[in-house]
Amino acid sequence: ALVTFTTSLTAGANGVNAQILDGAPMALERVTFTVNTVAGGIAYYTVQMDQTTVTAGLTRIVTVSAFDSNDNPVDDNVTQVDLSGEPGALIFGTNPVTLSNGDAETTVQANLVPNYRVRARTVGSPGITGLGPQVTVTPADPAGTITGTPNPTTITANGISTSTITSSIIVDAFGNQ
């Protein structure tokens, strides 16, 4: 007998029960077996951030995971993935990263505000991509000298006179205001 078995789109174990219906004893005409299916090739990446807010100059952890066209995790230990920032220049702990069991993790640092997203692309196959969530970057603590200029520079001590003080532009160590 010949029977065609089509698995589901989900990778994993598929149990099969078969029975021949032409005779006795029935117990000898039954068989149970398992067909194991695996994920297909990498079709896309998910890019996850450990947090979606960061202060300029601090790092976040980015995790890249590979999936096939049926959303099955791909168990891959050799593919290299190039990471980039959209927009702007980001500093990665390791770049490119190599998948291990379909995942890769590294750090990312942004020194300039306001926002960025991390894009993952297969080295040598740039059409296989993934784009992470937006990360909001806020300025670091003020750095350098902060000056103030009063106007007027002298006022009468009468409890109602005022002077406006204007400061210089306040920036962090990276020039963010």
mmCIF file of N, CA, C and O in Angstrom, residues 89-164:
data_model
loop_
_atom_site.group_PDB
_atom_site.id
_atom_site.type_symbol
_atom_site.label_atom_id
_atom_site.label_comp_id
_atom_site.label_asym_id
_atom_site.label_seq_id
_atom_site.Cartn_x
_atom_site.Cartn_y
_atom_site.Cartn_z
ATOM 1 N N ALA A 89 24.612 56.057 13.081
ATOM 2 C CA ALA A 89 25.678 55.142 13.460
ATOM 3 C C ALA A 89 25.449 54.637 14.880
ATOM 4 O O ALA A 89 25.237 55.410 15.800
ATOM 5 N N LEU A 90 25.485 53.329 15.015
ATOM 6 C CA LEU A 90 25.402 52.693 16.318
ATOM 7 C C LEU A 90 26.710 51.941 16.554
ATOM 8 O O LEU A 90 27.397 51.562 15.612
ATOM 9 N N ILE A 91 27.020 51.713 17.807
ATOM 10 C CA ILE A 91 28.224 50.976 18.169
ATOM 11 C C ILE A 91 27.773 49.617 18.698
ATOM 12 O O ILE A 91 27.074 49.537 19.712
ATOM 13 N N PHE A 92 28.161 48.544 17.985
ATOM 14 C CA PHE A 92 27.778 47.187 18.376
ATOM 15 C C PHE A 92 28.949 46.496 19.062
ATOM 16 O O PHE A 92 30.101 46.693 18.670
ATOM 17 N N GLY A 93 28.641 45.665 20.058
ATOM 18 C CA GLY A 93 29.682 44.899 20.741
ATOM 19 C C GLY A 93 30.362 43.931 19.787
ATOM 20 O O GLY A 93 31.582 43.796 19.781
ATOM 21 N N THR A 94 29.577 43.250 18.956
ATOM 22 C CA THR A 94 30.069 42.347 17.922
ATOM 23 C C THR A 94 29.240 42.583 16.672
ATOM 24 O O THR A 94 28.020 42.667 16.756
ATOM 25 N N ASN A 95 29.901 42.693 15.531
ATOM 26 C CA ASN A 95 29.190 42.890 14.272
ATOM 27 C C ASN A 95 30.110 42.534 13.112
ATOM 28 O O ASN A 95 31.172 43.140 13.001
ATOM 29 N N PRO A 96 29.762 41.540 12.290
ATOM 30 C CA PRO A 96 28.516 40.777 12.331
ATOM 31 C C PRO A 96 28.507 39.761 13.473
ATOM 32 O O PRO A 96 29.551 39.448 14.043
ATOM 33 N N VAL A 97 27.296 39.257 13.779
ATOM 34 C CA VAL A 97 27.130 38.211 14.781
ATOM 35 C C VAL A 97 26.896 36.887 14.060
ATOM 36 O O VAL A 97 26.432 36.868 12.925
ATOM 37 N N THR A 98 27.223 35.779 14.711
ATOM 38 C CA THR A 98 26.992 34.443 14.157
ATOM 39 C C THR A 98 25.887 33.768 14.962
ATOM 40 O O THR A 98 25.928 33.769 16.197
ATOM 41 N N LEU A 99 24.909 33.222 14.246
ATOM 42 C CA LEU A 99 23.803 32.543 14.919
ATOM 43 C C LEU A 99 24.296 31.314 15.677
ATOM 44 O O LEU A 99 25.202 30.617 15.227
ATOM 45 N N SER A 100 23.670 31.063 16.814
ATOM 46 C CA SER A 100 23.895 29.863 17.608
ATOM 47 C C SER A 100 22.522 29.330 17.985
ATOM 48 O O SER A 100 21.775 30.018 18.698
ATOM 49 N N ASN A 101 22.168 28.168 17.455
ATOM 50 C CA ASN A 101 20.812 27.618 17.621
ATOM 51 C C ASN A 101 19.754 28.596 17.100
ATOM 52 O O ASN A 101 18.655 28.688 17.640
ATOM 53 N N GLY A 102 20.113 29.360 16.082
ATOM 54 C CA GLY A 102 19.172 30.270 15.444
ATOM 55 C C GLY A 102 19.081 31.642 16.062
ATOM 56 O O GLY A 102 18.304 32.477 15.607
ATOM 57 N N ASP A 103 19.871 31.907 17.116
ATOM 58 C CA ASP A 103 19.820 33.195 17.802
ATOM 59 C C ASP A 103 21.217 33.798 17.900
ATOM 60 O O ASP A 103 22.214 33.086 17.888
ATOM 61 N N ALA A 104 21.258 35.121 18.053
ATOM 62 C CA ALA A 104 22.513 35.824 18.310
ATOM 63 C C ALA A 104 22.203 37.025 19.193
ATOM 64 O O ALA A 104 21.125 37.615 19.100
ATOM 65 N N GLU A 105 23.163 37.361 20.039
ATOM 66 C CA GLU A 105 22.967 38.471 20.970
ATOM 67 C C GLU A 105 24.242 39.292 21.045
ATOM 68 O O GLU A 105 25.347 38.745 21.027
ATOM 69 N N THR A 106 24.089 40.609 21.130
ATOM 70 C CA THR A 106 25.218 41.508 21.321
ATOM 71 C C THR A 106 24.701 42.787 21.970
ATOM 72 O O THR A 106 23.511 42.935 22.214
ATOM 73 N N THR A 107 25.610 43.704 22.221
ATOM 74 C CA THR A 107 25.213 44.997 22.789
ATOM 75 C C THR A 107 25.175 46.040 21.681
ATOM 76 O O THR A 107 25.817 45.899 20.638
ATOM 77 N N VAL A 108 24.420 47.109 21.944
ATOM 78 C CA VAL A 108 24.351 48.234 21.023
ATOM 79 C C VAL A 108 24.352 49.519 21.843
ATOM 80 O O VAL A 108 23.726 49.586 22.905
ATOM 81 N N GLN A 109 25.095 50.513 21.353
ATOM 82 C CA GLN A 109 25.195 51.799 22.036
ATOM 83 C C GLN A 109 24.913 52.915 21.049
ATOM 84 O O GLN A 109 25.421 52.911 19.928
ATOM 85 N N ALA A 110 24.111 53.874 21.487
ATOM 86 C CA ALA A 110 23.850 55.084 20.696
ATOM 87 C C ALA A 110 24.320 56.276 21.512
ATOM 88 O O ALA A 110 24.008 56.387 22.702
ATOM 89 N N ASN A 111 25.056 57.164 20.872
ATOM 90 C CA ASN A 111 25.531 58.355 21.563
ATOM 91 C C ASN A 111 24.709 59.596 21.229
ATOM 92 O O ASN A 111 24.817 60.600 21.923
ATOM 93 N N LEU A 112 23.914 59.529 20.165
ATOM 94 C CA LEU A 112 23.145 60.695 19.739
ATOM 95 C C LEU A 112 21.652 60.437 19.862
ATOM 96 O O LEU A 112 21.186 59.323 19.637
ATOM 97 N N VAL A 113 20.900 61.479 20.208
ATOM 98 C CA VAL A 113 19.444 61.389 20.284
ATOM 99 C C VAL A 113 18.879 61.698 18.908
ATOM 100 O O VAL A 113 19.579 62.248 18.064
ATOM 101 N N PRO A 114 17.619 61.386 18.564
ATOM 102 C CA PRO A 114 16.579 60.972 19.495
ATOM 103 C C PRO A 114 16.283 59.475 19.474
ATOM 104 O O PRO A 114 16.064 58.884 20.519
ATOM 105 N N ASN A 115 16.223 58.815 18.303
ATOM 106 C CA ASN A 115 15.735 57.432 18.231
ATOM 107 C C ASN A 115 16.537 56.616 17.234
ATOM 108 O O ASN A 115 17.152 57.159 16.329
ATOM 109 N N TYR A 116 16.450 55.276 17.403
ATOM 110 C CA TYR A 116 17.043 54.373 16.416
ATOM 111 C C TYR A 116 16.289 53.058 16.400
ATOM 112 O O TYR A 116 15.518 52.751 17.310
ATOM 113 N N ARG A 117 16.530 52.286 15.347
ATOM 114 C CA ARG A 117 16.055 50.909 15.227
ATOM 115 C C ARG A 117 17.231 50.083 14.723
ATOM 116 O O ARG A 117 18.057 50.582 13.962
ATOM 117 N N VAL A 118 17.298 48.828 15.118
ATOM 118 C CA VAL A 118 18.368 47.942 14.663
ATOM 119 C C VAL A 118 17.825 47.065 13.538
ATOM 120 O O VAL A 118 16.762 46.459 13.665
ATOM 121 N N ARG A 119 18.569 47.025 12.422
ATOM 122 C CA ARG A 119 18.219 46.149 11.300
ATOM 123 C C ARG A 119 19.225 45.007 11.247
ATOM 124 O O ARG A 119 20.420 45.222 11.404
ATOM 125 N N ALA A 120 18.713 43.797 11.009
ATOM 126 C CA ALA A 120 19.543 42.604 10.830
ATOM 127 C C ALA A 120 19.434 42.158 9.378
ATOM 128 O O ALA A 120 18.335 42.126 8.821
ATOM 129 N N ARG A 121 20.577 41.818 8.762
ATOM 130 C CA ARG A 121 20.621 41.324 7.378
ATOM 131 C C ARG A 121 21.612 40.173 7.297
ATOM 132 O O ARG A 121 22.715 40.263 7.835
ATOM 133 N N THR A 122 21.247 39.129 6.569
ATOM 134 C CA THR A 122 22.170 38.014 6.367
ATOM 135 C C THR A 122 23.360 38.488 5.545
ATOM 136 O O THR A 122 23.183 39.101 4.484
ATOM 137 N N VAL A 123 24.573 38.209 6.025
ATOM 138 C CA VAL A 123 25.771 38.538 5.268
ATOM 139 C C VAL A 123 25.740 37.703 3.979
ATOM 140 O O VAL A 123 25.566 36.489 4.009
ATOM 141 N N GLY A 124 25.842 38.364 2.848
ATOM 142 C CA GLY A 124 25.814 37.691 1.557
ATOM 143 C C GLY A 124 24.422 37.521 0.972
ATOM 144 O O GLY A 124 24.289 37.181 -0.193
ATOM 145 N N SER A 125 23.377 37.721 1.764
ATOM 146 C CA SER A 125 21.980 37.657 1.292
ATOM 147 C C SER A 125 21.194 38.791 1.945
ATOM 148 O O SER A 125 20.367 38.564 2.827
ATOM 149 N N PRO A 126 21.456 40.028 1.535
ATOM 150 C CA PRO A 126 20.867 41.176 2.227
ATOM 151 C C PRO A 126 19.348 41.268 2.136
ATOM 152 O O PRO A 126 18.735 42.056 2.842
ATOM 153 N N GLY A 127 18.715 40.433 1.305
ATOM 154 C CA GLY A 127 17.256 40.449 1.218
ATOM 155 C C GLY A 127 16.589 39.776 2.405
ATOM 156 O O GLY A 127 15.392 39.935 2.633
ATOM 157 N N ILE A 128 17.353 38.991 3.173
ATOM 158 C CA ILE A 128 16.807 38.345 4.379
ATOM 159 C C ILE A 128 17.083 39.295 5.531
ATOM 160 O O ILE A 128 18.225 39.479 5.940
ATOM 161 N N THR A 129 16.010 39.914 6.051
ATOM 162 C CA THR A 129 16.177 40.995 7.023
ATOM 163 C C THR A 129 15.201 40.868 8.189
ATOM 164 O O THR A 129 14.311 40.031 8.195
ATOM 165 N N GLY A 130 15.385 41.760 9.123
ATOM 166 C CA GLY A 130 14.468 41.963 10.233
ATOM 167 C C GLY A 130 14.743 43.335 10.807
ATOM 168 O O GLY A 130 15.876 43.830 10.758
ATOM 169 N N LEU A 131 13.708 43.981 11.343
ATOM 170 C CA LEU A 131 13.849 45.333 11.888
ATOM 171 C C LEU A 131 13.277 45.361 13.287
ATOM 172 O O LEU A 131 12.136 44.933 13.517
ATOM 173 N N GLY A 132 14.062 45.850 14.216
ATOM 174 C CA GLY A 132 13.654 45.898 15.621
ATOM 175 C C GLY A 132 12.759 47.079 15.939
ATOM 176 O O GLY A 132 12.516 47.947 15.103
ATOM 177 N N PRO A 133 12.276 47.130 17.180
ATOM 178 C CA PRO A 133 11.429 48.231 17.615
ATOM 179 C C PRO A 133 12.225 49.522 17.762
ATOM 180 O O PRO A 133 13.455 49.501 17.879
ATOM 181 N N GLN A 134 11.520 50.628 17.772
ATOM 182 C CA GLN A 134 12.175 51.914 17.967
ATOM 183 C C GLN A 134 12.679 52.019 19.396
ATOM 184 O O GLN A 134 11.976 51.681 20.340
ATOM 185 N N VAL A 135 13.919 52.508 19.545
ATOM 186 C CA VAL A 135 14.518 52.763 20.847
ATOM 187 C C VAL A 135 14.665 54.269 20.991
ATOM 188 O O VAL A 135 15.248 54.931 20.130
ATOM 189 N N THR A 136 14.125 54.813 22.062
ATOM 190 C CA THR A 136 14.190 56.253 22.322
ATOM 191 C C THR A 136 15.447 56.557 23.135
ATOM 192 O O THR A 136 15.660 55.963 24.196
ATOM 193 N N VAL A 137 16.259 57.471 22.611
ATOM 194 C CA VAL A 137 17.510 57.862 23.270
ATOM 195 C C VAL A 137 17.314 59.256 23.880
ATOM 196 O O VAL A 137 16.883 60.176 23.188
ATOM 197 N N THR A 138 17.649 59.370 25.159
ATOM 198 C CA THR A 138 17.577 60.670 25.833
ATOM 199 C C THR A 138 18.995 61.150 26.136
ATOM 200 O O THR A 138 19.915 60.336 26.267
ATOM 201 N N PRO A 139 19.186 62.482 26.252
ATOM 202 C CA PRO A 139 20.532 62.996 26.533
ATOM 203 C C PRO A 139 21.067 62.481 27.869
ATOM 204 O O PRO A 139 20.310 62.207 28.802
ATOM 205 N N ALA A 140 22.392 62.368 27.945
ATOM 206 C CA ALA A 140 23.055 62.006 29.193
ATOM 207 C C ALA A 140 23.089 63.243 30.104
ATOM 208 O O ALA A 140 22.596 64.312 29.736
ATOM 209 N N ASP A 141 23.679 63.085 31.271
ATOM 210 C CA ASP A 141 23.799 64.212 32.199
ATOM 211 C C ASP A 141 24.600 65.339 31.554
ATOM 212 O O ASP A 141 25.487 65.084 30.728
ATOM 213 N N PRO A 142 24.314 66.592 31.940
ATOM 214 C CA PRO A 142 25.063 67.731 31.395
ATOM 215 C C PRO A 142 26.563 67.566 31.634
ATOM 216 O O PRO A 142 26.988 67.027 32.654
ATOM 217 N N ALA A 143 27.333 68.040 30.661
ATOM 218 C CA ALA A 143 28.792 67.972 30.756
ATOM 219 C C ALA A 143 29.377 69.327 30.387
ATOM 220 O O ALA A 143 28.774 70.100 29.648
ATOM 221 N N GLY A 144 30.550 69.617 30.899
ATOM 222 C CA GLY A 144 31.219 70.867 30.568
ATOM 223 C C GLY A 144 30.731 72.018 31.445
ATOM 224 O O GLY A 144 30.012 71.831 32.420
ATOM 225 N N THR A 145 31.106 73.217 31.054
ATOM 226 C CA THR A 145 30.778 74.416 31.818
ATOM 227 C C THR A 145 29.441 74.982 31.369
ATOM 228 O O THR A 145 29.178 75.109 30.177
ATOM 229 N N ILE A 146 28.617 75.320 32.348
ATOM 230 C CA ILE A 146 27.336 75.970 32.065
ATOM 231 C C ILE A 146 27.447 77.395 32.584
ATOM 232 O O ILE A 146 27.767 77.623 33.752
ATOM 233 N N THR A 147 27.211 78.355 31.695
ATOM 234 C CA THR A 147 27.304 79.760 32.089
ATOM 235 C C THR A 147 25.918 80.394 32.063
ATOM 236 O O THR A 147 25.027 79.930 31.350
ATOM 237 N N GLY A 148 25.764 81.456 32.858
ATOM 238 C CA GLY A 148 24.504 82.184 32.887
ATOM 239 C C GLY A 148 24.758 83.675 32.777
ATOM 240 O O GLY A 148 25.747 84.185 33.304
ATOM 241 N N THR A 149 23.851 84.390 32.091
ATOM 242 C CA THR A 149 23.976 85.832 31.910
ATOM 243 C C THR A 149 22.699 86.499 32.406
ATOM 244 O O THR A 149 21.615 86.234 31.863
ATOM 245 N N PRO A 150 22.817 87.366 33.451
ATOM 246 C CA PRO A 150 21.616 88.058 33.952
ATOM 247 C C PRO A 150 21.311 89.294 33.102
ATOM 248 O O PRO A 150 22.204 89.930 32.554
ATOM 249 N N ASN A 151 20.018 89.643 33.024
ATOM 250 C CA ASN A 151 19.602 90.849 32.321
ATOM 251 C C ASN A 151 18.385 91.430 33.032
ATOM 252 O O ASN A 151 17.342 90.796 33.022
ATOM 253 N N PRO A 152 18.487 92.553 33.653
ATOM 254 C CA PRO A 152 19.676 93.392 33.852
ATOM 255 C C PRO A 152 20.605 92.770 34.886
ATOM 256 O O PRO A 152 20.214 91.906 35.642
ATOM 257 N N THR A 153 21.842 93.271 34.901
ATOM 258 C CA THR A 153 22.841 92.714 35.812
ATOM 259 C C THR A 153 22.684 93.235 37.234
ATOM 260 O O THR A 153 23.201 92.633 38.163
ATOM 261 N N THR A 154 21.980 94.330 37.388
ATOM 262 C CA THR A 154 21.753 94.904 38.721
ATOM 263 C C THR A 154 20.271 95.218 38.871
ATOM 264 O O THR A 154 19.660 95.785 37.947
ATOM 265 N N ILE A 155 19.695 94.865 40.044
ATOM 266 C CA ILE A 155 18.291 95.209 40.316
ATOM 267 C C ILE A 155 18.181 95.767 41.725
ATOM 268 O O ILE A 155 19.056 95.562 42.574
ATOM 269 N N THR A 156 17.133 96.484 41.963
ATOM 270 C CA THR A 156 16.883 97.086 43.268
ATOM 271 C C THR A 156 16.346 96.029 44.226
ATOM 272 O O THR A 156 15.474 95.235 43.868
ATOM 273 N N ALA A 157 16.840 96.041 45.442
ATOM 274 C CA ALA A 157 16.395 95.091 46.465
ATOM 275 C C ALA A 157 15.089 95.613 47.069
ATOM 276 O O ALA A 157 15.067 96.218 48.131
ATOM 277 N N ASN A 158 13.983 95.391 46.351
ATOM 278 C CA ASN A 158 12.693 95.902 46.830
ATOM 279 C C ASN A 158 11.619 94.819 46.875
ATOM 280 O O ASN A 158 10.465 95.090 47.142
ATOM 281 N N GLY A 159 11.971 93.595 46.597
ATOM 282 C CA GLY A 159 11.019 92.495 46.640
ATOM 283 C C GLY A 159 10.154 92.347 45.403
ATOM 284 O O GLY A 159 9.374 91.410 45.305
ATOM 285 N N ILE A 160 10.254 93.266 44.429
ATOM 286 C CA ILE A 160 9.439 93.142 43.212
ATOM 287 C C ILE A 160 10.260 93.224 41.923
ATOM 288 O O ILE A 160 9.791 92.851 40.860
ATOM 289 N N SER A 161 11.482 93.679 42.010
ATOM 290 C CA SER A 161 12.339 93.778 40.826
ATOM 291 C C SER A 161 12.782 92.382 40.405
ATOM 292 O O SER A 161 13.005 91.510 41.237
ATOM 293 N N THR A 162 12.926 92.168 39.100
ATOM 294 C CA THR A 162 13.337 90.862 38.582
ATOM 295 C C THR A 162 14.487 91.009 37.604
ATOM 296 O O THR A 162 14.691 92.071 37.008
ATOM 297 N N SER A 163 15.195 89.933 37.430
ATOM 298 C CA SER A 163 16.264 89.833 36.447
ATOM 299 C C SER A 163 16.098 88.479 35.753
ATOM 300 O O SER A 163 15.834 87.474 36.399
ATOM 301 N N THR A 164 16.234 88.458 34.450
ATOM 302 C CA THR A 164 16.155 87.212 33.686
ATOM 303 C C THR A 164 17.563 86.677 33.484
ATOM 304 O O THR A 164 18.452 87.411 33.052
#
